[in-house]
Amino acid sequence: MSAANGTDTSQPILLREDKAGIATLTLNRPQQFNALSEAMLDALQAQLDRLAADDSVRCVVLAASGRAFCAGHDLREMRATPQLGYYQELFQRCSRVMQAIQALPMPVIARVHGIATAAGCQLVGSCDLAVASHAARFAVSGINVGLFCATPSVALTRNIPIKRAFEMLVTGKFIDAQTAADWGLINHAVAEEELDAAVATLAAQIVAKSPVSIRYGKAMVYRQKQMALSDAYEYAADVMARNIMEDDAMEGIDAFLEKRTPKWGPPA
């Protein structure tokens, strides 16, 4: 397991492990509940930039060490620099990380345990998929300290209905994992002892598919979501036509007709 950027090389704040086409990034500030310090955001951005250019990676898992997934921004660090320009740059930096997750060509799965609050909840909402233990809890709790979770609300309202999101935002209340699954913030809620297996199964299902098709699909899904219906269909039709011209699609169709397992090529 290799270390990503951190202020203390003896205690790396972000770990990366690659195995069988799956890259696992682990937030590693357990004593701070993996709060998103400036150094953590920089480490995440650096790894996401590397992953974007790494054709060997077919799926990314975002995990965390210690008792929590992520408690949001580092409030102590934020309070030390009470300047508008500093806060504007900090939240823009965080927003770039969240957008970089969705811009990756491969799917990203959040592996959630413990709490995911404020920007930590935003991190879950920014991932393409999420699996959580039954003990996990989610909140956008900035309102409890007088700070409306504006940037987390962007991811939250793109995952769950607006009235449910708004209630979370103005009350700061927690929801449990099963509620998060029912509302669409996560895909699955599982027993704590089944969490690793559930994440591994989902990642393996993705790795087993054509990497070219996955890349076409992820980019298309997010782009068409912002379009009018007719524009979305026109764009999707063009993407599908280009996808079917790829060797993987031809191989997949031939394999289906010949009743055999397809042999996928490398990402385009």
PDB file of C-alpha atoms in Angstrom:
ATOM      1  CA  MET A   1       0.000   0.000   0.000  1.00  0.00           C
ATOM      2  CA  SER A   2       1.536   3.291  -1.086  1.00  0.00           C
ATOM      3  CA  ALA A   3       1.191   6.719   0.446  1.00  0.00           C
ATOM      4  CA  ALA A   4      -0.239   9.735  -1.340  1.00  0.00           C
ATOM      5  CA  ASN A   5       0.649  13.327  -0.538  1.00  0.00           C
ATOM      6  CA  GLY A   6       0.631  14.167   3.153  1.00  0.00           C
ATOM      7  CA  THR A   7       2.263  16.583   5.560  1.00  0.00           C
ATOM      8  CA  ASP A   8       3.777  13.736   7.602  1.00  0.00           C
ATOM      9  CA  THR A   9       5.260  10.936   5.508  1.00  0.00           C
ATOM     10  CA  SER A  10       5.340   8.640   8.542  1.00  0.00           C
ATOM     11  CA  GLN A  11       1.577   8.999   8.836  1.00  0.00           C
ATOM     12  CA  PRO A  12       0.226   9.290   5.259  1.00  0.00           C
ATOM     13  CA  ILE A  13      -3.208  10.848   5.150  1.00  0.00           C
ATOM     14  CA  LEU A  14      -4.253   9.031   1.990  1.00  0.00           C
ATOM     15  CA  LEU A  15      -3.387   5.451   1.063  1.00  0.00           C
ATOM     16  CA  ARG A  16      -3.675   3.736  -2.304  1.00  0.00           C
ATOM     17  CA  GLU A  17      -3.749   0.029  -3.039  1.00  0.00           C
ATOM     18  CA  ASP A  18      -4.142  -1.456  -6.538  1.00  0.00           C
ATOM     19  CA  LYS A  19      -5.317  -5.015  -7.076  1.00  0.00           C
ATOM     20  CA  ALA A  20      -6.943  -6.747 -10.057  1.00  0.00           C
ATOM     21  CA  GLY A  21      -7.926  -3.502 -11.778  1.00  0.00           C
ATOM     22  CA  ILE A  22      -9.367  -1.940  -8.613  1.00  0.00           C
ATOM     23  CA  ALA A  23      -7.694   1.050  -6.947  1.00  0.00           C
ATOM     24  CA  THR A  24      -8.650   1.604  -3.318  1.00  0.00           C
ATOM     25  CA  LEU A  25      -8.077   5.068  -1.849  1.00  0.00           C
ATOM     26  CA  THR A  26      -8.295   5.141   1.946  1.00  0.00           C
ATOM     27  CA  LEU A  27      -8.707   8.370   3.897  1.00  0.00           C
ATOM     28  CA  ASN A  28      -6.253   8.034   6.774  1.00  0.00           C
ATOM     29  CA  ARG A  29      -6.831  10.664   9.459  1.00  0.00           C
ATOM     30  CA  PRO A  30      -8.627   8.361  11.924  1.00  0.00           C
ATOM     31  CA  GLN A  31      -8.113  10.575  14.973  1.00  0.00           C
ATOM     32  CA  GLN A  32      -9.755  13.485  13.111  1.00  0.00           C
ATOM     33  CA  PHE A  33     -12.540  11.274  11.726  1.00  0.00           C
ATOM     34  CA  ASN A  34     -10.913  11.702   8.292  1.00  0.00           C
ATOM     35  CA  ALA A  35     -11.795  15.387   8.077  1.00  0.00           C
ATOM     36  CA  LEU A  36     -11.045  16.999   4.720  1.00  0.00           C
ATOM     37  CA  SER A  37      -8.092  19.201   5.613  1.00  0.00           C
ATOM     38  CA  GLU A  38      -6.307  21.185   2.947  1.00  0.00           C
ATOM     39  CA  ALA A  39      -3.661  18.462   2.787  1.00  0.00           C
ATOM     40  CA  MET A  40      -6.314  15.767   2.405  1.00  0.00           C
ATOM     41  CA  LEU A  41      -8.005  17.645  -0.426  1.00  0.00           C
ATOM     42  CA  ASP A  42      -4.646  18.090  -2.162  1.00  0.00           C
ATOM     43  CA  ALA A  43      -3.843  14.394  -1.728  1.00  0.00           C
ATOM     44  CA  LEU A  44      -7.218  13.371  -3.114  1.00  0.00           C
ATOM     45  CA  GLN A  45      -6.873  15.712  -6.091  1.00  0.00           C
ATOM     46  CA  ALA A  46      -3.405  14.381  -6.867  1.00  0.00           C
ATOM     47  CA  GLN A  47      -4.585  10.776  -6.799  1.00  0.00           C
ATOM     48  CA  LEU A  48      -7.684  11.534  -8.874  1.00  0.00           C
ATOM     49  CA  ASP A  49      -5.490  13.227 -11.480  1.00  0.00           C
ATOM     50  CA  ARG A  50      -3.278  10.134 -11.603  1.00  0.00           C
ATOM     51  CA  LEU A  51      -6.244   7.793 -11.839  1.00  0.00           C
ATOM     52  CA  ALA A  52      -7.712   9.755 -14.747  1.00  0.00           C
ATOM     53  CA  ALA A  53      -4.664   8.805 -16.823  1.00  0.00           C
ATOM     54  CA  ASP A  54      -4.288   5.225 -15.537  1.00  0.00           C
ATOM     55  CA  ASP A  55      -5.755   2.755 -18.037  1.00  0.00           C
ATOM     56  CA  SER A  56      -4.945  -0.190 -15.770  1.00  0.00           C
ATOM     57  CA  VAL A  57      -7.604   0.887 -13.268  1.00  0.00           C
ATOM     58  CA  ARG A  58     -11.146  -0.224 -14.014  1.00  0.00           C
ATOM     59  CA  CYS A  59     -12.849   0.756 -10.759  1.00  0.00           C
ATOM     60  CA  VAL A  60     -12.031   2.946  -7.738  1.00  0.00           C
ATOM     61  CA  VAL A  61     -13.097   2.313  -4.140  1.00  0.00           C
ATOM     62  CA  LEU A  62     -13.068   5.253  -1.721  1.00  0.00           C
ATOM     63  CA  ALA A  63     -12.735   3.990   1.840  1.00  0.00           C
ATOM     64  CA  ALA A  64     -11.623   5.316   5.232  1.00  0.00           C
ATOM     65  CA  SER A  65      -9.704   4.172   8.296  1.00  0.00           C
ATOM     66  CA  GLY A  66     -10.777   4.395  11.911  1.00  0.00           C
ATOM     67  CA  ARG A  67     -14.302   4.778  13.274  1.00  0.00           C
ATOM     68  CA  ALA A  68     -15.748   7.131  10.655  1.00  0.00           C
ATOM     69  CA  PHE A  69     -15.884   7.613   6.904  1.00  0.00           C
ATOM     70  CA  CYS A  70     -15.518  11.398   6.881  1.00  0.00           C
ATOM     71  CA  ALA A  71     -16.643  14.166   9.240  1.00  0.00           C
ATOM     72  CA  GLY A  72     -16.497  16.914   6.609  1.00  0.00           C
ATOM     73  CA  HIS A  73     -14.157  19.898   6.558  1.00  0.00           C
ATOM     74  CA  ASP A  74     -11.538  20.405   9.243  1.00  0.00           C
ATOM     75  CA  LEU A  75     -13.260  23.058  11.361  1.00  0.00           C
ATOM     76  CA  ARG A  76     -10.194  23.781  13.502  1.00  0.00           C
ATOM     77  CA  GLU A  77      -8.119  24.454  10.394  1.00  0.00           C
ATOM     78  CA  MET A  78     -10.879  26.575   8.879  1.00  0.00           C
ATOM     79  CA  ARG A  79     -11.291  28.678  12.030  1.00  0.00           C
ATOM     80  CA  ALA A  80      -7.578  29.510  12.062  1.00  0.00           C
ATOM     81  CA  THR A  81      -7.856  31.634   8.887  1.00  0.00           C
ATOM     82  CA  PRO A  82     -11.003  33.810   9.077  1.00  0.00           C
ATOM     83  CA  GLN A  83     -10.629  35.422   5.650  1.00  0.00           C
ATOM     84  CA  LEU A  84     -13.191  35.478   2.830  1.00  0.00           C
ATOM     85  CA  GLY A  85     -10.614  34.761   0.130  1.00  0.00           C
ATOM     86  CA  TYR A  86      -9.295  31.772   2.034  1.00  0.00           C
ATOM     87  CA  TYR A  87     -12.765  30.286   2.456  1.00  0.00           C
ATOM     88  CA  GLN A  88     -13.685  30.894  -1.174  1.00  0.00           C
ATOM     89  CA  GLU A  89     -10.538  29.117  -2.362  1.00  0.00           C
ATOM     90  CA  LEU A  90     -11.025  26.262   0.124  1.00  0.00           C
ATOM     91  CA  PHE A  91     -14.590  25.504  -0.952  1.00  0.00           C
ATOM     92  CA  GLN A  92     -13.631  25.817  -4.627  1.00  0.00           C
ATOM     93  CA  ARG A  93     -10.789  23.353  -4.009  1.00  0.00           C
ATOM     94  CA  CYS A  94     -13.210  20.924  -2.406  1.00  0.00           C
ATOM     95  CA  SER A  95     -15.654  21.366  -5.274  1.00  0.00           C
ATOM     96  CA  ARG A  96     -12.912  20.519  -7.768  1.00  0.00           C
ATOM     97  CA  VAL A  97     -12.244  17.258  -5.932  1.00  0.00           C
ATOM     98  CA  MET A  98     -15.942  16.325  -5.994  1.00  0.00           C
ATOM     99  CA  GLN A  99     -16.195  17.080  -9.719  1.00  0.00           C
ATOM    100  CA  ALA A 100     -12.963  15.174 -10.413  1.00  0.00           C
ATOM    101  CA  ILE A 101     -14.580  12.056  -8.947  1.00  0.00           C
ATOM    102  CA  GLN A 102     -17.415  12.208 -11.466  1.00  0.00           C
ATOM    103  CA  ALA A 103     -15.018  13.160 -14.260  1.00  0.00           C
ATOM    104  CA  LEU A 104     -12.998   9.959 -13.809  1.00  0.00           C
ATOM    105  CA  PRO A 105     -13.556   7.549 -16.698  1.00  0.00           C
ATOM    106  CA  MET A 106     -14.062   4.621 -14.314  1.00  0.00           C
ATOM    107  CA  PRO A 107     -16.804   4.178 -11.656  1.00  0.00           C
ATOM    108  CA  VAL A 108     -16.083   5.184  -8.055  1.00  0.00           C
ATOM    109  CA  ILE A 109     -17.640   3.275  -5.148  1.00  0.00           C
ATOM    110  CA  ALA A 110     -17.844   4.824  -1.677  1.00  0.00           C
ATOM    111  CA  ARG A 111     -17.304   2.254   1.090  1.00  0.00           C
ATOM    112  CA  VAL A 112     -19.003   3.911   4.055  1.00  0.00           C
ATOM    113  CA  HIS A 113     -18.832   3.072   7.747  1.00  0.00           C
ATOM    114  CA  GLY A 114     -19.458   5.232  10.792  1.00  0.00           C
ATOM    115  CA  ILE A 115     -20.498   8.805  10.069  1.00  0.00           C
ATOM    116  CA  ALA A 116     -20.438  10.732   6.801  1.00  0.00           C
ATOM    117  CA  THR A 117     -21.264  14.328   7.661  1.00  0.00           C
ATOM    118  CA  ALA A 118     -21.273  17.670   5.820  1.00  0.00           C
ATOM    119  CA  ALA A 119     -18.542  17.479   3.139  1.00  0.00           C
ATOM    120  CA  GLY A 120     -18.194  13.793   4.042  1.00  0.00           C
ATOM    121  CA  CYS A 121     -21.810  13.283   3.007  1.00  0.00           C
ATOM    122  CA  GLN A 122     -21.019  15.337  -0.094  1.00  0.00           C
ATOM    123  CA  LEU A 123     -18.172  12.929  -0.822  1.00  0.00           C
ATOM    124  CA  VAL A 124     -20.593   9.984  -0.722  1.00  0.00           C
ATOM    125  CA  GLY A 125     -23.045  11.811  -2.978  1.00  0.00           C
ATOM    126  CA  SER A 126     -20.287  12.618  -5.463  1.00  0.00           C
ATOM    127  CA  CYS A 127     -19.301   8.972  -5.917  1.00  0.00           C
ATOM    128  CA  ASP A 128     -21.039   7.010  -8.658  1.00  0.00           C
ATOM    129  CA  LEU A 129     -22.020   4.214  -6.281  1.00  0.00           C
ATOM    130  CA  ALA A 130     -22.053   3.743  -2.516  1.00  0.00           C
ATOM    131  CA  VAL A 131     -22.290   0.794  -0.149  1.00  0.00           C
ATOM    132  CA  ALA A 132     -22.618   1.380   3.597  1.00  0.00           C
ATOM    133  CA  SER A 133     -22.747  -0.688   6.749  1.00  0.00           C
ATOM    134  CA  HIS A 134     -25.994  -0.699   8.697  1.00  0.00           C
ATOM    135  CA  ALA A 135     -24.239   1.304  11.401  1.00  0.00           C
ATOM    136  CA  ALA A 136     -23.371   4.190   9.047  1.00  0.00           C
ATOM    137  CA  ARG A 137     -25.126   7.520   9.494  1.00  0.00           C
ATOM    138  CA  PHE A 138     -25.364  10.510   7.193  1.00  0.00           C
ATOM    139  CA  ALA A 139     -25.966  14.227   7.823  1.00  0.00           C
ATOM    140  CA  VAL A 140     -25.323  17.666   6.385  1.00  0.00           C
ATOM    141  CA  SER A 141     -24.901  19.157   9.827  1.00  0.00           C
ATOM    142  CA  GLY A 142     -23.205  22.492   9.185  1.00  0.00           C
ATOM    143  CA  ILE A 143     -26.404  24.252  10.234  1.00  0.00           C
ATOM    144  CA  ASN A 144     -25.715  23.090  13.802  1.00  0.00           C
ATOM    145  CA  VAL A 145     -22.680  25.417  13.921  1.00  0.00           C
ATOM    146  CA  GLY A 146     -24.366  28.238  12.007  1.00  0.00           C
ATOM    147  CA  LEU A 147     -23.089  27.252   8.575  1.00  0.00           C
ATOM    148  CA  PHE A 148     -25.533  26.098   5.881  1.00  0.00           C
ATOM    149  CA  CYS A 149     -23.988  23.195   3.939  1.00  0.00           C
ATOM    150  CA  ALA A 150     -24.196  24.958   0.579  1.00  0.00           C
ATOM    151  CA  THR A 151     -21.604  22.976  -1.362  1.00  0.00           C
ATOM    152  CA  PRO A 152     -22.697  19.609   0.108  1.00  0.00           C
ATOM    153  CA  SER A 153     -26.251  20.479  -0.935  1.00  0.00           C
ATOM    154  CA  VAL A 154     -25.193  20.342  -4.592  1.00  0.00           C
ATOM    155  CA  ALA A 155     -24.356  16.639  -4.361  1.00  0.00           C
ATOM    156  CA  LEU A 156     -27.179  15.883  -1.924  1.00  0.00           C
ATOM    157  CA  THR A 157     -29.940  17.357  -4.095  1.00  0.00           C
ATOM    158  CA  ARG A 158     -28.629  15.436  -7.099  1.00  0.00           C
ATOM    159  CA  ASN A 159     -29.077  12.182  -5.204  1.00  0.00           C
ATOM    160  CA  ILE A 160     -32.265  12.510  -3.163  1.00  0.00           C
ATOM    161  CA  PRO A 161     -35.587  14.384  -3.518  1.00  0.00           C
ATOM    162  CA  ILE A 162     -35.389  18.100  -2.776  1.00  0.00           C
ATOM    163  CA  LYS A 163     -37.771  18.125   0.204  1.00  0.00           C
ATOM    164  CA  ARG A 164     -35.875  15.354   1.964  1.00  0.00           C
ATOM    165  CA  ALA A 165     -32.567  17.037   1.185  1.00  0.00           C
ATOM    166  CA  PHE A 166     -33.796  20.399   2.409  1.00  0.00           C
ATOM    167  CA  GLU A 167     -35.046  18.930   5.669  1.00  0.00           C
ATOM    168  CA  MET A 168     -31.598  17.424   6.273  1.00  0.00           C
ATOM    169  CA  LEU A 169     -29.945  20.749   5.411  1.00  0.00           C
ATOM    170  CA  VAL A 170     -32.048  22.932   7.723  1.00  0.00           C
ATOM    171  CA  THR A 171     -32.260  20.520  10.669  1.00  0.00           C
ATOM    172  CA  GLY A 172     -28.829  18.877  10.552  1.00  0.00           C
ATOM    173  CA  LYS A 173     -30.472  15.597  11.516  1.00  0.00           C
ATOM    174  CA  PHE A 174     -28.879  12.234  10.799  1.00  0.00           C
ATOM    175  CA  ILE A 175     -30.387   9.523   8.645  1.00  0.00           C
ATOM    176  CA  ASP A 176     -29.426   5.874   8.985  1.00  0.00           C
ATOM    177  CA  ALA A 177     -28.024   3.662   6.250  1.00  0.00           C
ATOM    178  CA  GLN A 178     -31.317   2.000   5.375  1.00  0.00           C
ATOM    179  CA  THR A 179     -32.989   5.399   4.980  1.00  0.00           C
ATOM    180  CA  ALA A 180     -30.052   6.570   2.849  1.00  0.00           C
ATOM    181  CA  ALA A 181     -30.575   3.522   0.627  1.00  0.00           C
ATOM    182  CA  ASP A 182     -34.339   4.058   0.430  1.00  0.00           C
ATOM    183  CA  TRP A 183     -33.829   7.706  -0.528  1.00  0.00           C
ATOM    184  CA  GLY A 184     -31.122   6.988  -3.109  1.00  0.00           C
ATOM    185  CA  LEU A 185     -28.032   8.449  -1.416  1.00  0.00           C
ATOM    186  CA  ILE A 186     -26.428   4.993  -1.356  1.00  0.00           C
ATOM    187  CA  ASN A 187     -27.022   1.792  -3.319  1.00  0.00           C
ATOM    188  CA  HIS A 188     -26.877  -0.801  -0.553  1.00  0.00           C
ATOM    189  CA  ALA A 189     -26.915  -1.014   3.238  1.00  0.00           C
ATOM    190  CA  VAL A 190     -25.347  -4.218   4.567  1.00  0.00           C
ATOM    191  CA  ALA A 191     -24.212  -5.724   7.848  1.00  0.00           C
ATOM    192  CA  GLU A 192     -20.842  -4.455   9.082  1.00  0.00           C
ATOM    193  CA  GLU A 193     -19.205  -7.847   8.602  1.00  0.00           C
ATOM    194  CA  GLU A 194     -20.493  -7.991   5.010  1.00  0.00           C
ATOM    195  CA  LEU A 195     -19.329  -4.529   3.937  1.00  0.00           C
ATOM    196  CA  ASP A 196     -16.001  -5.499   2.386  1.00  0.00           C
ATOM    197  CA  ALA A 197     -17.535  -8.440   0.536  1.00  0.00           C
ATOM    198  CA  ALA A 198     -20.403  -6.324  -0.799  1.00  0.00           C
ATOM    199  CA  VAL A 199     -18.001  -3.656  -2.092  1.00  0.00           C
ATOM    200  CA  ALA A 200     -15.718  -6.303  -3.594  1.00  0.00           C
ATOM    201  CA  THR A 201     -18.634  -7.991  -5.356  1.00  0.00           C
ATOM    202  CA  LEU A 202     -19.849  -4.716  -6.869  1.00  0.00           C
ATOM    203  CA  ALA A 203     -16.335  -3.744  -7.975  1.00  0.00           C
ATOM    204  CA  ALA A 204     -15.766  -7.181  -9.515  1.00  0.00           C
ATOM    205  CA  GLN A 205     -19.008  -6.904 -11.472  1.00  0.00           C
ATOM    206  CA  ILE A 206     -17.771  -3.618 -12.950  1.00  0.00           C
ATOM    207  CA  VAL A 207     -14.287  -4.955 -13.738  1.00  0.00           C
ATOM    208  CA  ALA A 208     -15.874  -7.894 -15.575  1.00  0.00           C
ATOM    209  CA  LYS A 209     -17.531  -5.541 -18.083  1.00  0.00           C
ATOM    210  CA  SER A 210     -16.033  -3.848 -21.127  1.00  0.00           C
ATOM    211  CA  PRO A 211     -13.869  -0.919 -19.968  1.00  0.00           C
ATOM    212  CA  VAL A 212     -14.554   0.941 -23.210  1.00  0.00           C
ATOM    213  CA  SER A 213     -18.321   0.685 -22.728  1.00  0.00           C
ATOM    214  CA  ILE A 214     -18.088   1.715 -19.065  1.00  0.00           C
ATOM    215  CA  ARG A 215     -16.140   4.816 -20.048  1.00  0.00           C
ATOM    216  CA  TYR A 216     -18.664   5.747 -22.726  1.00  0.00           C
ATOM    217  CA  GLY A 217     -21.498   5.159 -20.279  1.00  0.00           C
ATOM    218  CA  LYS A 218     -20.249   7.085 -17.275  1.00  0.00           C
ATOM    219  CA  ALA A 219     -19.459  10.211 -19.262  1.00  0.00           C
ATOM    220  CA  MET A 220     -22.777  10.003 -21.123  1.00  0.00           C
ATOM    221  CA  VAL A 221     -24.963   9.544 -18.039  1.00  0.00           C
ATOM    222  CA  TYR A 222     -23.748  12.680 -16.285  1.00  0.00           C
ATOM    223  CA  ARG A 223     -23.724  14.836 -19.405  1.00  0.00           C
ATOM    224  CA  GLN A 224     -27.233  13.900 -20.605  1.00  0.00           C
ATOM    225  CA  LYS A 225     -28.670  14.575 -17.146  1.00  0.00           C
ATOM    226  CA  GLN A 226     -28.145  18.306 -17.719  1.00  0.00           C
ATOM    227  CA  MET A 227     -29.854  18.301 -21.139  1.00  0.00           C
ATOM    228  CA  ALA A 228     -33.398  18.757 -22.344  1.00  0.00           C
ATOM    229  CA  LEU A 229     -35.101  15.453 -23.210  1.00  0.00           C
ATOM    230  CA  SER A 230     -34.765  15.727 -26.995  1.00  0.00           C
ATOM    231  CA  ASP A 231     -31.125  16.843 -26.751  1.00  0.00           C
ATOM    232  CA  ALA A 232     -30.386  13.988 -24.355  1.00  0.00           C
ATOM    233  CA  TYR A 233     -31.781  11.407 -26.773  1.00  0.00           C
ATOM    234  CA  GLU A 234     -29.872  12.902 -29.711  1.00  0.00           C
ATOM    235  CA  TYR A 235     -26.634  12.831 -27.701  1.00  0.00           C
ATOM    236  CA  ALA A 236     -27.273   9.324 -26.327  1.00  0.00           C
ATOM    237  CA  ALA A 237     -27.996   7.952 -29.791  1.00  0.00           C
ATOM    238  CA  ASP A 238     -24.681   9.304 -31.071  1.00  0.00           C
ATOM    239  CA  VAL A 239     -22.796   7.860 -28.090  1.00  0.00           C
ATOM    240  CA  MET A 240     -24.423   4.461 -28.566  1.00  0.00           C
ATOM    241  CA  ALA A 241     -23.628   4.466 -32.284  1.00  0.00           C
ATOM    242  CA  ARG A 242     -19.976   5.279 -31.562  1.00  0.00           C
ATOM    243  CA  ASN A 243     -19.853   2.654 -28.796  1.00  0.00           C
ATOM    244  CA  ILE A 244     -21.162  -0.116 -31.066  1.00  0.00           C
ATOM    245  CA  MET A 245     -18.387   0.635 -33.539  1.00  0.00           C
ATOM    246  CA  GLU A 246     -15.798  -0.264 -30.896  1.00  0.00           C
ATOM    247  CA  ASP A 247     -14.130  -3.682 -30.992  1.00  0.00           C
ATOM    248  CA  ASP A 248     -15.498  -4.530 -27.542  1.00  0.00           C
ATOM    249  CA  ALA A 249     -19.103  -4.126 -28.688  1.00  0.00           C
ATOM    250  CA  MET A 250     -18.529  -6.257 -31.781  1.00  0.00           C
ATOM    251  CA  GLU A 251     -16.786  -8.882 -29.632  1.00  0.00           C
ATOM    252  CA  GLY A 252     -19.559  -8.778 -27.044  1.00  0.00           C
ATOM    253  CA  ILE A 253     -22.304  -9.289 -29.617  1.00  0.00           C
ATOM    254  CA  ASP A 254     -20.382 -12.096 -31.311  1.00  0.00           C
ATOM    255  CA  ALA A 255     -19.770 -13.778 -27.938  1.00  0.00           C
ATOM    256  CA  PHE A 256     -23.467 -13.562 -27.071  1.00  0.00           C
ATOM    257  CA  LEU A 257     -24.489 -15.094 -30.404  1.00  0.00           C
ATOM    258  CA  GLU A 258     -21.825 -17.776 -30.102  1.00  0.00           C
ATOM    259  CA  LYS A 259     -22.699 -18.477 -26.436  1.00  0.00           C
ATOM    260  CA  ARG A 260     -19.200 -17.821 -25.077  1.00  0.00           C
ATOM    261  CA  THR A 261     -17.528 -15.397 -22.648  1.00  0.00           C
ATOM    262  CA  PRO A 262     -16.397 -12.183 -24.336  1.00  0.00           C
ATOM    263  CA  LYS A 263     -12.739 -11.142 -24.314  1.00  0.00           C
ATOM    264  CA  TRP A 264     -12.536  -7.404 -23.690  1.00  0.00           C
ATOM    265  CA  GLY A 265      -9.770  -5.230 -25.036  1.00  0.00           C
ATOM    266  CA  PRO A 266      -7.930  -2.436 -23.185  1.00  0.00           C
ATOM    267  CA  PRO A 267      -9.640   0.955 -22.605  1.00  0.00           C
ATOM    268  CA  ALA A 268      -9.698   3.247 -25.614  1.00  0.00           C
TER     269      ALA A 268
END
